Short mmCIF file of C-alpha atoms in Angstrom, two decimals:
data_model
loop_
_atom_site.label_atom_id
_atom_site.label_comp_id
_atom_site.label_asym_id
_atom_site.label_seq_id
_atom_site.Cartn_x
_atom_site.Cartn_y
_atom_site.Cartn_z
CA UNK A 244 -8.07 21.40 26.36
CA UNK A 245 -8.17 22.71 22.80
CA UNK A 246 -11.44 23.73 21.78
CA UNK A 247 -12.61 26.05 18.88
CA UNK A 248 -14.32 28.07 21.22
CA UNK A 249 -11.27 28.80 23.74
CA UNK A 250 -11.68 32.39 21.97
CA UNK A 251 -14.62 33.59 23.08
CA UNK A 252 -13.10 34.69 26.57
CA UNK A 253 -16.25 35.85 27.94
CA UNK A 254 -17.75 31.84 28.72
CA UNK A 255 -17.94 31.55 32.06
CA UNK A 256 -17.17 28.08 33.33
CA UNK A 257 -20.55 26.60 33.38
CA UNK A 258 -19.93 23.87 35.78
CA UNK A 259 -19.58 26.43 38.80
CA UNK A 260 -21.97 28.50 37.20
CA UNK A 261 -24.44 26.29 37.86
CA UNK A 262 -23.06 25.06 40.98
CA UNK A 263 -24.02 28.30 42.75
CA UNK A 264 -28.14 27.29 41.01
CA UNK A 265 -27.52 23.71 42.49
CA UNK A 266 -26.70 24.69 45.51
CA UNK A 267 -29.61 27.29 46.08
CA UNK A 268 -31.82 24.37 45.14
CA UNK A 269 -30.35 22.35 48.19
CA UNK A 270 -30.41 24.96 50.67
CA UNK A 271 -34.07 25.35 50.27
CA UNK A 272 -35.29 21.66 49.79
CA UNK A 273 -35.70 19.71 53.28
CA UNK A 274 -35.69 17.16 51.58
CA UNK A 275 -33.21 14.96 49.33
CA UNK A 276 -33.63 16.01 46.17
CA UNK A 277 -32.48 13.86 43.08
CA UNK A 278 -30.45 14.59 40.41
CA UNK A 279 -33.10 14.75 37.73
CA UNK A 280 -35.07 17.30 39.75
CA UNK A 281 -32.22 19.78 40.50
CA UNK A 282 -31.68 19.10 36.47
CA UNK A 283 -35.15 20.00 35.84
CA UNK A 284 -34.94 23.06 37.72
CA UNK A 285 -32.33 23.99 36.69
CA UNK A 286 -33.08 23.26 33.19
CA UNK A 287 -29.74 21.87 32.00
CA UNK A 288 -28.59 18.23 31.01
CA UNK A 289 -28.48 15.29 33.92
CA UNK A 290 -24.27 15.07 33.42
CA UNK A 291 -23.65 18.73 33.82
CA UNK A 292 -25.67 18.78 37.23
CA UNK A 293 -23.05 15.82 38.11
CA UNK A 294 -20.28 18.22 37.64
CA UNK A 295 -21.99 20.61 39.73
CA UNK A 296 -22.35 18.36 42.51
CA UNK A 297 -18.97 17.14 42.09
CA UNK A 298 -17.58 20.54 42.78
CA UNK A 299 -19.86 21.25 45.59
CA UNK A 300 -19.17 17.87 47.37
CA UNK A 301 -15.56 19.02 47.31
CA UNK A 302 -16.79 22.06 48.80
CA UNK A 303 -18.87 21.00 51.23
CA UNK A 304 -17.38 18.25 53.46
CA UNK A 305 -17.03 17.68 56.89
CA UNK A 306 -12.95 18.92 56.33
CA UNK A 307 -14.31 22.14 54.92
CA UNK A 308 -17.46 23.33 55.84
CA UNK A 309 -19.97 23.46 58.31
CA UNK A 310 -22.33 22.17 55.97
CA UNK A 311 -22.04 18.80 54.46
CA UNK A 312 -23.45 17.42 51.05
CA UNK A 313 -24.41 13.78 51.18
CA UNK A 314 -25.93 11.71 48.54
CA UNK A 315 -28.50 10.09 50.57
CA UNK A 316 -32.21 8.66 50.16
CA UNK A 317 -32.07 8.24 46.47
CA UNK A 318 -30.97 12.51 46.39
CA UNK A 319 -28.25 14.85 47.57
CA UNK A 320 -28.72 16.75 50.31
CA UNK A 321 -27.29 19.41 52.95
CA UNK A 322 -26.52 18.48 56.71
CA UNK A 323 -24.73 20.09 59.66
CA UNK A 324 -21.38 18.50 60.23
CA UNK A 325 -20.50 16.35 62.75
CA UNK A 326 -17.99 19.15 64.37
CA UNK A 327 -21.29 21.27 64.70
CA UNK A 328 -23.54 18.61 66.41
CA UNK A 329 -23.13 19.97 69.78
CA UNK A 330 -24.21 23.54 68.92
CA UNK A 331 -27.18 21.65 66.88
CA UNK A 332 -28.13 20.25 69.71
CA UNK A 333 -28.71 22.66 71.93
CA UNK A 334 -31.06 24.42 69.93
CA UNK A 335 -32.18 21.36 67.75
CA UNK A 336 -33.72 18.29 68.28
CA UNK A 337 -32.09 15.27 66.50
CA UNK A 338 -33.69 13.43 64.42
CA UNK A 339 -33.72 10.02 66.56
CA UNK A 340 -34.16 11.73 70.04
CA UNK A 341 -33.81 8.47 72.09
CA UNK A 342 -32.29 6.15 70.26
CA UNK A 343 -33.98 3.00 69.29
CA UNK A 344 -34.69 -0.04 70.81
CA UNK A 345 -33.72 -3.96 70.25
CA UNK A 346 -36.93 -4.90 69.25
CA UNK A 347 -37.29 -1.61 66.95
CA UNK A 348 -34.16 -2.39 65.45
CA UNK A 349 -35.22 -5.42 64.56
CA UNK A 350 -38.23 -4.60 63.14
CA UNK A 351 -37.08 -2.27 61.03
CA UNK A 352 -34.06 -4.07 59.93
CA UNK A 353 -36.74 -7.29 58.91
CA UNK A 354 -39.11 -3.84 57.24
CA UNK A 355 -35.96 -2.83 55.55
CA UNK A 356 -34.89 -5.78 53.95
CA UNK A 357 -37.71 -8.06 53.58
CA UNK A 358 -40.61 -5.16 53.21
CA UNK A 359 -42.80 -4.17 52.19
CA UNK A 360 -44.22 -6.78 54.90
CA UNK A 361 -47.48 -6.96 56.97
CA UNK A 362 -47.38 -6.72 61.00
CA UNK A 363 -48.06 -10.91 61.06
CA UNK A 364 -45.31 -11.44 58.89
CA UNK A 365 -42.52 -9.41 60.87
CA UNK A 366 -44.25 -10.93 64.00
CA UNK A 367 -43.51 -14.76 62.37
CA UNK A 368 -40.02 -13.90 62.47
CA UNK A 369 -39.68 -12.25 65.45
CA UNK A 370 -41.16 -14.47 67.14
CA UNK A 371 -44.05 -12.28 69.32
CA UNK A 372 -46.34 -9.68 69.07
CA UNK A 373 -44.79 -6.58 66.99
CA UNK A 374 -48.20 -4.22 66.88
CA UNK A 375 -47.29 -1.72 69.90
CA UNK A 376 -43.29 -1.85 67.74
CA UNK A 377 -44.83 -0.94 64.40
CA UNK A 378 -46.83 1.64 65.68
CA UNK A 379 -44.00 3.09 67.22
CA UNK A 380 -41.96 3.01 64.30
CA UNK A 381 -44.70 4.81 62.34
CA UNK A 382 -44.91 7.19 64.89
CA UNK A 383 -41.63 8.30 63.68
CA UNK A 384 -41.93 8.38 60.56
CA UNK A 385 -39.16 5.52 59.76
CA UNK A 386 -41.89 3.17 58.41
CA UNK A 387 -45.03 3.97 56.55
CA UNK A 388 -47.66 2.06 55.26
CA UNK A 389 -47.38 0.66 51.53
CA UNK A 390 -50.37 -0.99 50.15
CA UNK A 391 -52.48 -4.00 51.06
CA UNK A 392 -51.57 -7.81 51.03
CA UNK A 393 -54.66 -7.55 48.75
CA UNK A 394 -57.60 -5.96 48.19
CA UNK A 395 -58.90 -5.91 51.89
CA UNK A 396 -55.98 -7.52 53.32
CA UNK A 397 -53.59 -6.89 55.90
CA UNK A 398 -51.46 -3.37 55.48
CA UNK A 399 -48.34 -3.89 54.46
CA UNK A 400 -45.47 -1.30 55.95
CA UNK A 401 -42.25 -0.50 53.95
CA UNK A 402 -39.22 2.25 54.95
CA UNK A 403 -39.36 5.66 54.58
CA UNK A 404 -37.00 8.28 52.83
CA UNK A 405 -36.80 9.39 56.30
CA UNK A 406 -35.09 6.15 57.57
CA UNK A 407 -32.32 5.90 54.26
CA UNK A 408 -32.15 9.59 55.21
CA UNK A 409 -31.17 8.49 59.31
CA UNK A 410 -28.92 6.05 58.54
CA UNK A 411 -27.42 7.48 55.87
CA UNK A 412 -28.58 5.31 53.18
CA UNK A 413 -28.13 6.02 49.42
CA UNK A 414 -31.06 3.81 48.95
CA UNK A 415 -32.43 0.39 50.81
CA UNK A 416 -30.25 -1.19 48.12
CA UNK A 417 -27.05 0.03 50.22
CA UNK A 418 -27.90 -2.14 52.85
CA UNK A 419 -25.03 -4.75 53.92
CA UNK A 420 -25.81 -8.23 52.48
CA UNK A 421 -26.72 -10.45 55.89
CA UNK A 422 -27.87 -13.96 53.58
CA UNK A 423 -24.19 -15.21 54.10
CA UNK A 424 -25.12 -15.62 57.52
CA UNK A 425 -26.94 -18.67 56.01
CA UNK A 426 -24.88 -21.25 57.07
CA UNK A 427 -26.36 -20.98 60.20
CA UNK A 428 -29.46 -23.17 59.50
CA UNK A 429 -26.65 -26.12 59.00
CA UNK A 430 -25.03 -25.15 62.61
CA UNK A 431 -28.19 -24.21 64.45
CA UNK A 432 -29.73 -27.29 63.46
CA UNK A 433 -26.53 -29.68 64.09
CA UNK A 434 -26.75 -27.81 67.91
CA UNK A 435 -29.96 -28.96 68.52
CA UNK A 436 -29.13 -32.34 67.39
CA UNK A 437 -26.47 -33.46 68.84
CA UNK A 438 -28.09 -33.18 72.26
CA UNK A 439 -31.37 -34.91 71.47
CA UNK A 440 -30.16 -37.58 68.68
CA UNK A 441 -26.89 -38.97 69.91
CA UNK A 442 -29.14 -40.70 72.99
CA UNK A 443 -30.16 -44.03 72.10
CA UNK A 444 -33.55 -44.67 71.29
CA UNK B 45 -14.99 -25.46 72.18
CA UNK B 46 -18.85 -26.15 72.85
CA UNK B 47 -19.38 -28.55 75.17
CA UNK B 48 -22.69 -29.48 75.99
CA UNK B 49 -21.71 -32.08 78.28
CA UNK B 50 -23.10 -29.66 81.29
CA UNK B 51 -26.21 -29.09 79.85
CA UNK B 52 -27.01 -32.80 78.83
CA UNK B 53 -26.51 -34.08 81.86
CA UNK B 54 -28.66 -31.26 83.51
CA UNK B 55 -30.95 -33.55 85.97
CA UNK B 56 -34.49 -31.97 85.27
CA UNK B 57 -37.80 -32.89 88.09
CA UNK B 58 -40.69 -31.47 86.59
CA UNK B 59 -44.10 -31.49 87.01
CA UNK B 60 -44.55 -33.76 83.50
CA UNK B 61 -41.47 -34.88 82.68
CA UNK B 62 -38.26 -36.29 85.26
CA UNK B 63 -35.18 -37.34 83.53
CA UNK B 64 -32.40 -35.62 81.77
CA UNK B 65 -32.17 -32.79 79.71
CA UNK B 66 -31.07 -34.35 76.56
CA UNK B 67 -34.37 -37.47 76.95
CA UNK B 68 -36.51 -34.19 77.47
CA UNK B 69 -35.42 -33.00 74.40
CA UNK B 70 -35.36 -35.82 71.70
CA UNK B 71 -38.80 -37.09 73.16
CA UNK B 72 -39.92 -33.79 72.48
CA UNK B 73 -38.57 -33.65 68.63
CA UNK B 74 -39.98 -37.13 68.42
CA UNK B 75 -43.33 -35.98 69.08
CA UNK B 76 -43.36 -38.14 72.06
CA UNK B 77 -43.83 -35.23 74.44
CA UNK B 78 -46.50 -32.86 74.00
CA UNK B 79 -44.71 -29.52 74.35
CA UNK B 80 -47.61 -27.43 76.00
CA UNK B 81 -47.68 -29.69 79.50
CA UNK B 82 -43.73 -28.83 79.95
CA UNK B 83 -43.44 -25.50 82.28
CA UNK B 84 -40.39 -24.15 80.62
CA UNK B 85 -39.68 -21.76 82.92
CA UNK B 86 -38.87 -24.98 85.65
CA UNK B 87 -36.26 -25.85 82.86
CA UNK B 88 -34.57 -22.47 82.96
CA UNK B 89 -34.76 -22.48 86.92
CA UNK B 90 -33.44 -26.15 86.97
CA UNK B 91 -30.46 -25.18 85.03
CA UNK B 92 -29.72 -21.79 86.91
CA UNK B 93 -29.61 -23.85 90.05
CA UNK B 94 -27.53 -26.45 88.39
CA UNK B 95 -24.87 -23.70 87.39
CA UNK B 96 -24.88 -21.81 90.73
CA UNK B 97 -24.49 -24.76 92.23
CA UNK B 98 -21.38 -26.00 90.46
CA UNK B 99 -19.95 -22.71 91.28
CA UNK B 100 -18.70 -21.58 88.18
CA UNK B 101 -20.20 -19.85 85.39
CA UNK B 102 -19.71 -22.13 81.59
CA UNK B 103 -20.06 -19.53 78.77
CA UNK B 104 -20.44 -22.56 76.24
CA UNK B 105 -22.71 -24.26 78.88
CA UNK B 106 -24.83 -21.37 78.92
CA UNK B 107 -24.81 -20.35 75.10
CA UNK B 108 -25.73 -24.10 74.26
CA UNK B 109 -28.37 -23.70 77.32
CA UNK B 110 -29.84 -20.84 75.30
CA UNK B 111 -29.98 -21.98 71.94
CA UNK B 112 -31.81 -25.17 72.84
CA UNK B 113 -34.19 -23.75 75.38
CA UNK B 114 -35.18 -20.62 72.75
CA UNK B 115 -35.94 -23.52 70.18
CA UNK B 116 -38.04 -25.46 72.89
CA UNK B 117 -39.68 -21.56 72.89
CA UNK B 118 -40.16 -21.06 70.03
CA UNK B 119 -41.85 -24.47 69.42
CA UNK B 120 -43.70 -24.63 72.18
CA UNK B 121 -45.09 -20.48 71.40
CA UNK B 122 -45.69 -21.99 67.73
CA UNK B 123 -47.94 -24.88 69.17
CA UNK B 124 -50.36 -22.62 70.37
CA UNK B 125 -51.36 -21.00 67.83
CA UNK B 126 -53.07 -24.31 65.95
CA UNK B 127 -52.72 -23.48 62.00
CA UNK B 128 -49.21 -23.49 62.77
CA UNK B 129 -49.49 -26.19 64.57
CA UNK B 130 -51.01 -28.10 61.24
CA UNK B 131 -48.66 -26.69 59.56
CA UNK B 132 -45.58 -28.48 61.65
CA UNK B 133 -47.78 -31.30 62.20
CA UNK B 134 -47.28 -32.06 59.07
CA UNK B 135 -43.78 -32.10 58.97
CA UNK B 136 -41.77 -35.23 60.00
CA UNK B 137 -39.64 -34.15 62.78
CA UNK B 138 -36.39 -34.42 60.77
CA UNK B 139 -38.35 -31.80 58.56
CA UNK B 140 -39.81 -30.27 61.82
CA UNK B 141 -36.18 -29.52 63.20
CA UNK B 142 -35.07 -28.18 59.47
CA UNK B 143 -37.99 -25.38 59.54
CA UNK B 144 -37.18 -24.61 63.25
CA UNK B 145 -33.69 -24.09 62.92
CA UNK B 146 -34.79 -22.27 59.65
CA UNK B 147 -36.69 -20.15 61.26
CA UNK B 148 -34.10 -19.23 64.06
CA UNK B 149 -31.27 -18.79 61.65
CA UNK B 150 -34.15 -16.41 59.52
CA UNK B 151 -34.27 -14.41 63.21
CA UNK B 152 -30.69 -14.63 63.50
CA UNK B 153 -30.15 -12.74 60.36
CA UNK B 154 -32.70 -10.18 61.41
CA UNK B 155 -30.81 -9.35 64.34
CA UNK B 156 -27.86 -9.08 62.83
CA UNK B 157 -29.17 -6.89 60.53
CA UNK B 158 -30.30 -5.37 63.47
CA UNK B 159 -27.01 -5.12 65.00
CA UNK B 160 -25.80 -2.82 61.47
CA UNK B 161 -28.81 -0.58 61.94
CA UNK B 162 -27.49 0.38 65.64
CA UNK B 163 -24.07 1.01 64.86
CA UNK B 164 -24.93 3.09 61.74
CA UNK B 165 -27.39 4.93 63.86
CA UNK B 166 -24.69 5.30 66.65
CA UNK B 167 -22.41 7.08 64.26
CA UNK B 168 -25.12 9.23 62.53
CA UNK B 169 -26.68 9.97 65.43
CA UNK B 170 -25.31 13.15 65.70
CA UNK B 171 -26.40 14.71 62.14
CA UNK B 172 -28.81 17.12 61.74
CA UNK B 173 -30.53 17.74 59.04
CA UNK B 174 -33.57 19.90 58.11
CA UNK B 175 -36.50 18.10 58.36
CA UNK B 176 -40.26 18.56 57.65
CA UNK B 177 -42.33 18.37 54.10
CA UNK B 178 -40.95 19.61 50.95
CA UNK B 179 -41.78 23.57 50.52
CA UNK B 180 -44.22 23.75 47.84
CA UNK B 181 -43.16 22.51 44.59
CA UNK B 182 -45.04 24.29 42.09
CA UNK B 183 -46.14 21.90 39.21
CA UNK B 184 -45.26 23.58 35.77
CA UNK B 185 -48.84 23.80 34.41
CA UNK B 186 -48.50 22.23 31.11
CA UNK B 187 -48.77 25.01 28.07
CA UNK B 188 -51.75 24.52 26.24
CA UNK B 189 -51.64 25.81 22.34
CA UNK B 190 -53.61 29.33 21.47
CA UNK B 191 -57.48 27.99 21.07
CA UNK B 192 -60.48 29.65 19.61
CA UNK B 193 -63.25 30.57 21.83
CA UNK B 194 -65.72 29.03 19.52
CA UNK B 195 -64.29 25.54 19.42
CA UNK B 196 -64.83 26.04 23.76
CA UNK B 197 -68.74 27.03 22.90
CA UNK B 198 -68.67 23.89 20.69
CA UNK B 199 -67.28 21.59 23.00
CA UNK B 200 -69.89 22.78 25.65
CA UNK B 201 -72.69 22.65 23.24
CA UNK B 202 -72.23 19.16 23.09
CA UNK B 203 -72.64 18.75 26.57
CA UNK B 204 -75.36 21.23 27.05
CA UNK B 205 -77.44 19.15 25.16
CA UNK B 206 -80.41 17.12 27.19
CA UNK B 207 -78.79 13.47 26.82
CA UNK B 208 -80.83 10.42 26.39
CA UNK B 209 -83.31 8.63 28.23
CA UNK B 210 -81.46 5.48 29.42
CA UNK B 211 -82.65 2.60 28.30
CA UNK B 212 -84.02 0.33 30.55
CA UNK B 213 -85.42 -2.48 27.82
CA UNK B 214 -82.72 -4.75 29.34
CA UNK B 215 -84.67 -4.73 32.20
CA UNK B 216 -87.73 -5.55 31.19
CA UNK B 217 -89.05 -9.33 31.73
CA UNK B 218 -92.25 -8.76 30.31
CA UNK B 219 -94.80 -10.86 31.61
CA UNK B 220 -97.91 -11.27 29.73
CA UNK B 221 -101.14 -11.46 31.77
CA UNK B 222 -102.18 -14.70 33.48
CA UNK B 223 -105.56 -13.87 32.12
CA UNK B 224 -104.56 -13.96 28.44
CA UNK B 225 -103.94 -17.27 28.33
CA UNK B 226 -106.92 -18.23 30.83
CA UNK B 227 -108.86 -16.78 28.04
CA UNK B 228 -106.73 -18.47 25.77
CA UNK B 229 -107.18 -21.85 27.44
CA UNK B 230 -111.07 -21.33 27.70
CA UNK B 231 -111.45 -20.94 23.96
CA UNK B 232 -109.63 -23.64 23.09
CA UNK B 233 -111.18 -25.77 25.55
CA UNK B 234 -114.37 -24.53 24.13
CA UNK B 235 -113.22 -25.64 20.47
CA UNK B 236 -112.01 -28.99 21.41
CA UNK B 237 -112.06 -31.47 24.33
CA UNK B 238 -108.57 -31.91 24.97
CA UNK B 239 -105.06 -30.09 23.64
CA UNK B 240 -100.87 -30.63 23.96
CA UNK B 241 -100.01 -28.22 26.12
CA UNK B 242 -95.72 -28.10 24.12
CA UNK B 243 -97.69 -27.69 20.99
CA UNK B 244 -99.79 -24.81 21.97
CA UNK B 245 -97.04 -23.03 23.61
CA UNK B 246 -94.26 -23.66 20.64
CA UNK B 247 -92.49 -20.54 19.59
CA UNK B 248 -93.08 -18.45 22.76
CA UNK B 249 -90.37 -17.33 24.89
CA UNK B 250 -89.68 -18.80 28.45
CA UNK B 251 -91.94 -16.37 30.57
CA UNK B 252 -95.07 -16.71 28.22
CA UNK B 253 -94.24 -20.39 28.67
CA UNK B 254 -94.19 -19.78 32.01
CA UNK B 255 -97.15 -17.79 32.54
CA UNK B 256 -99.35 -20.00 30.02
CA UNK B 257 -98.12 -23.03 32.78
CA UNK B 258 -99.48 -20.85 35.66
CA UNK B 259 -103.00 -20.05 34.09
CA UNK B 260 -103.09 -23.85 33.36
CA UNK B 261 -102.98 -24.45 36.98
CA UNK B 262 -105.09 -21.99 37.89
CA UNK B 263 -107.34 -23.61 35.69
CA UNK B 264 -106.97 -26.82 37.88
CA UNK B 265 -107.57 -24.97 40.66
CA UNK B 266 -110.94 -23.90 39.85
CA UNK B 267 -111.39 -27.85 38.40
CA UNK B 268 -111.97 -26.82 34.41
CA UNK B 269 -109.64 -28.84 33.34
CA UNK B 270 -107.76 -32.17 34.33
CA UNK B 271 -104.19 -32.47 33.28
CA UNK B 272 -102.44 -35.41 32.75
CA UNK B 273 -98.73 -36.60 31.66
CA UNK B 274 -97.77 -39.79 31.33
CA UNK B 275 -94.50 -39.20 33.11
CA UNK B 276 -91.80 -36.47 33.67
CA UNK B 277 -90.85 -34.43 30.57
CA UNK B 278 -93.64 -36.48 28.70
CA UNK B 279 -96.28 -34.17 27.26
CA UNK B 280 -98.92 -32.26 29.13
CA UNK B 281 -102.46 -32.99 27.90
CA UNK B 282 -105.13 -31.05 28.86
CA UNK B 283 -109.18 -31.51 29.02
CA UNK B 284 -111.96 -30.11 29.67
CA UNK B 285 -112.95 -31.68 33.28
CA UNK B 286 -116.96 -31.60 32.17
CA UNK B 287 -116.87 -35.12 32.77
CA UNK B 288 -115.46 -35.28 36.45
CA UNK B 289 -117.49 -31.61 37.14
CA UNK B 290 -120.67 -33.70 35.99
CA UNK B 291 -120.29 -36.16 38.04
CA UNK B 292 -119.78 -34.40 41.37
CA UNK B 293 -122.60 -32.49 40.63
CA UNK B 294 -124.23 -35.97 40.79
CA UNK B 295 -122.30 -36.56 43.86
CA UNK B 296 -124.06 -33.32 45.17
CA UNK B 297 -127.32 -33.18 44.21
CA UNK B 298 -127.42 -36.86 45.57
#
C-alpha cells in the first residue's frame, strides 16, 4: 500500500512488533487474559492488539506449534496441543482428572444456562437432592458462588472462568441453544395421555 | 412406531390398586387415586415380569414404560413435599398434566444440555493448560499532581481539631416533676373549690400533660381531690374532696 511514510525505511512492522509483547503477556498469565488488558499493558490501541493476535493465532496452532492460542473464557490464552497431551500427562495432571458424572453434568449444564441459580432451584429440575453435586462441583472450581437470592437468602451458584476455560468456551454465551427442544412439552404430554385418556370414563 | 399397546394392557395386583395399567393411570391424573398409597416400585416389578415373561424385549414398550412411570415419579416425589403439593392442588389436572410434562421436557433439556457438556469435555479432555491464580497484577497507582506540604498540615489541622459534643437534645423527653404540678394542683385547689383540668393544662406539650394527669391521680390516691367527667373525652373537673374527707372523719370519730 502507498503511504507517505513508505520512506522512512527504518519502521519496523508494528503488528509483529508487538506480537512478540503480546505474546510475553500470554506466556506469563495463567489465566485468559482479554484483549483490553494485553492492550493496556501493552499500551497500544484495542485493534492493533487484534492484529497481533491474528498473527500469533496463525502461529500458534495445533498444525504448527506445540503451543496453541485459543480465545477462550472471555480472553486468549496459551495451551499444550493436543499432539502433546500424552507427554502432559505424565508429568501433569489434567484439569478434569476423572471425568464428570451424569448428575454433575447436569447440574452444571442447568448452572450454565439457567444460573446464577440456588441449590433448591437446580434440585426442582432435577428432580432430587443436588447438595452433595454442588459441593462437588465447587470443589472443583467449575461453579462458584454468586450472590444471594436476597439479602439473607439462599446462595446462588453461577460458572466459573474455569469451566468456559474446560470446555473451551468463548463465553457462557457460546453455549448451543437447547430451547428448540421445546416441542417436547406437546409430545411428552400427548404420551402420557393417550394411555390414561383414551379409556372411557 | 410407539406402541403402547404392551404397556396398557400391563395387568397390575397391587397392594391399593388391581386393574390395568392404563385405569391406574387416568384415576391417578383424575385425582381419584391418591398417589402416595401406590408402591411404585410393584409397578416397575409387575412390568419386568410382564416383559420377561413374553420373552422378548419391546424397545417402544419399554421407552413408553419409562416415560409414564418417571411422570408417576416425579408426581408422586412432588406430593410429598406439601407446598408443592398446594401448588398442583391447585391446578386442574388438564393443567396438572401441562406443568408435569413441563417440567419433564424442562429436565429433558437439561440433560441434553448435559449430553453437549460431555462430548465437549470428551474432546477437550486432553488440553492442558496452566492453571492456578493470576501472578500478581500490579495496580498502576494512580499519579497524584505535585502538592504542597502545607495544604497536607491544613487538611490535618482540620481533623486534629477536638470535634463537637454530639448532641443528644433529640433524646431528651423531658419530664417535669410529678411534684410540680402536685404543688401546682394544691394551690389551685387552695384558691378555688373546683377547676377544668383541659383548661389548666392548655398550651403544654404531651408529657407535661401527661405528668400533670399522673399528679392528679396521685392526688386521688391520697383522697384530696374527687374527679369527675361526665363521660369519655368529656372534661375532667376536679375538687377539693373536703367535703367527702369531712365526712369520713365523721364516719371515724363515730
Amino acid at each position: 500500500m502507498d503511504s507517505p511514510l513508505r520512506l522512512i525505511t527504518t519502521e519496523v512492522t508494528p503488528a509483529s512488533e508487538l506480537a512478540k509483547t503480546v505474546e510475553a503477556l500470554l506466556v506469563v498469565a495463567s489465566q485468559p487474559l482479554p484483549v483490553e488488558d494485553l492492550a493496556a499493558a501493552a499500551e497500544v490501541d484495542v485493534l492493533h492488539i487484534g492484529e497481533a493476535l491474528e498473527l500469533l493465532s496463525e502461529r500458534y496452532s495445533e498444525e504448527k506449534s506445540g503451543i496453541v492460542l485459543e480465545l477462550v473464557a472471555g480472553g486468549w490464552a496459551f495451551r499444550a496441543s493436543a499432539a502433546a497431551s500424552e507427554a502432559c500427562a505424565r508429568l501433569f495432571e489434567k484439569p478434569v482428572e476423572k471425568g464428570l458424572s451424569q448428575a454433575a453434568l447436569e447440574t452444571l449444564a442447568i448452572v450454565a444456562y439457567l444460573g446464577p441459580m440456588t441449590r433448591p432451584e437446580v434440585a426442582r429440575i432435577r428432580g432430587v437432592n443436588v447438595d452433595g453435586v454442588i459441593a462437588g462441583l465447587v470443589e472443583r472450581g467449575l461453579i462458584a458462588e454468586g450472590g444471594r437470592e436476597n439479602e439473607f437468602g439462599a446462595i446462588r451458584y453461577r460458572t466459573t472462568p474455569l469451566f468456559e476455560r474446560i470446555f473451551g468456551l468463548e463465553s457462557l454465551a457460546a453455549l448451543p441453544r437447547v430451547d428448540d427442544l421445546g416441542a417436547d412439552v406437546t409430545e411428552i404430554r400427548e404420551r402420557l395421555e393417550a394411555v390414561a385418556e383414551k379409556r372411557p370414563a | 412406531m410407539v406402541t403402547p399397546v404392551a404397556v396398557r394392557e400391563l395387568e397390575l395386583d397391587l397392594d391399593a390398586f388391581e386393574g390395568p395399567f392404563d385405569l391406574l393411570l387416568s384415576l391417578v391424573l383424575r385425582d381419584e387415586l391418591p398417589l402416595r398409597e401406590l408402591d411404585l416400585a410393584e409397578i416397575i416389578i409387575s412390568f419386568i415380569e410382564h416383559l420377561h415373561a413374553k420373552g422378548e424385549l419391546d424397545l417402544d414398550a419399554c421407552g413408553e414404560f419409562l416415560i409414564l412411570i418417571s411422570a408417576l415419579l416425579e408426581l408422586k416425589a412432588r406430593a410429598m413435599f406439601p407446598e408443592e403439593e398446594a401448588e398442583l392442588a391447585e391446578l386442574e389436572p388438564e393443567e396438572a398434566a401441562e406443568e408435569l410434562a413441563r417440567r419433564l421436557a424442562e429436565y429433558r433439556r437439561a440433560k441434553e444440555a448435559a449430553n453437549w457438556l460431555r462430548e465437549r469435555l470428551e474432546e477437550r479432555r486432553d488440553y492442558f493448560f496452566r492453571m492456578g491464580p493470576a501472578p500478581l497484577a500490579p495496580k498502576s497507582e494512580r499519579k497524584l499532581a505535585p502538592q504542597s506540604p502545607l495544604k497536607l498540615v491544613e487538611a490535618l489541622r482540620g481533623l486534629a481539631v477536638e470535634p463537637p459534643e454530639p448532641s443528644t437534645t433529640h433524646m431528651a423527653l423531658r419530664f417535669p416533676p410529678t411534684s410540680q404540678f402536685l404543688d401546682r394542683w394544691r394551690a389551685l385547689l387552695r384558691r378555688r373549690t373546683r377547676f377544668d383540668f383541659d383548661q389548666e393544662v392548655a398550651g403544654l406539650s404531651r408529657v407535661e400533660i401527661a405528668v400533670a394527669f399522673l399528679a392528679l391521680l396521685e392526688l386521688r390516691k391520697q383522697n384530696e381531690i374527687a374527679i369527675a367527667q361526665a363521660g369519655p373525652f368529656a372534661p375532667i373537673r376536679i375538687s377539693r374532696a373536703d367535703a367527702e374527707r369531712s365526712l369520713s372523719w365523721t364516719a371515724h370519730s363515730a
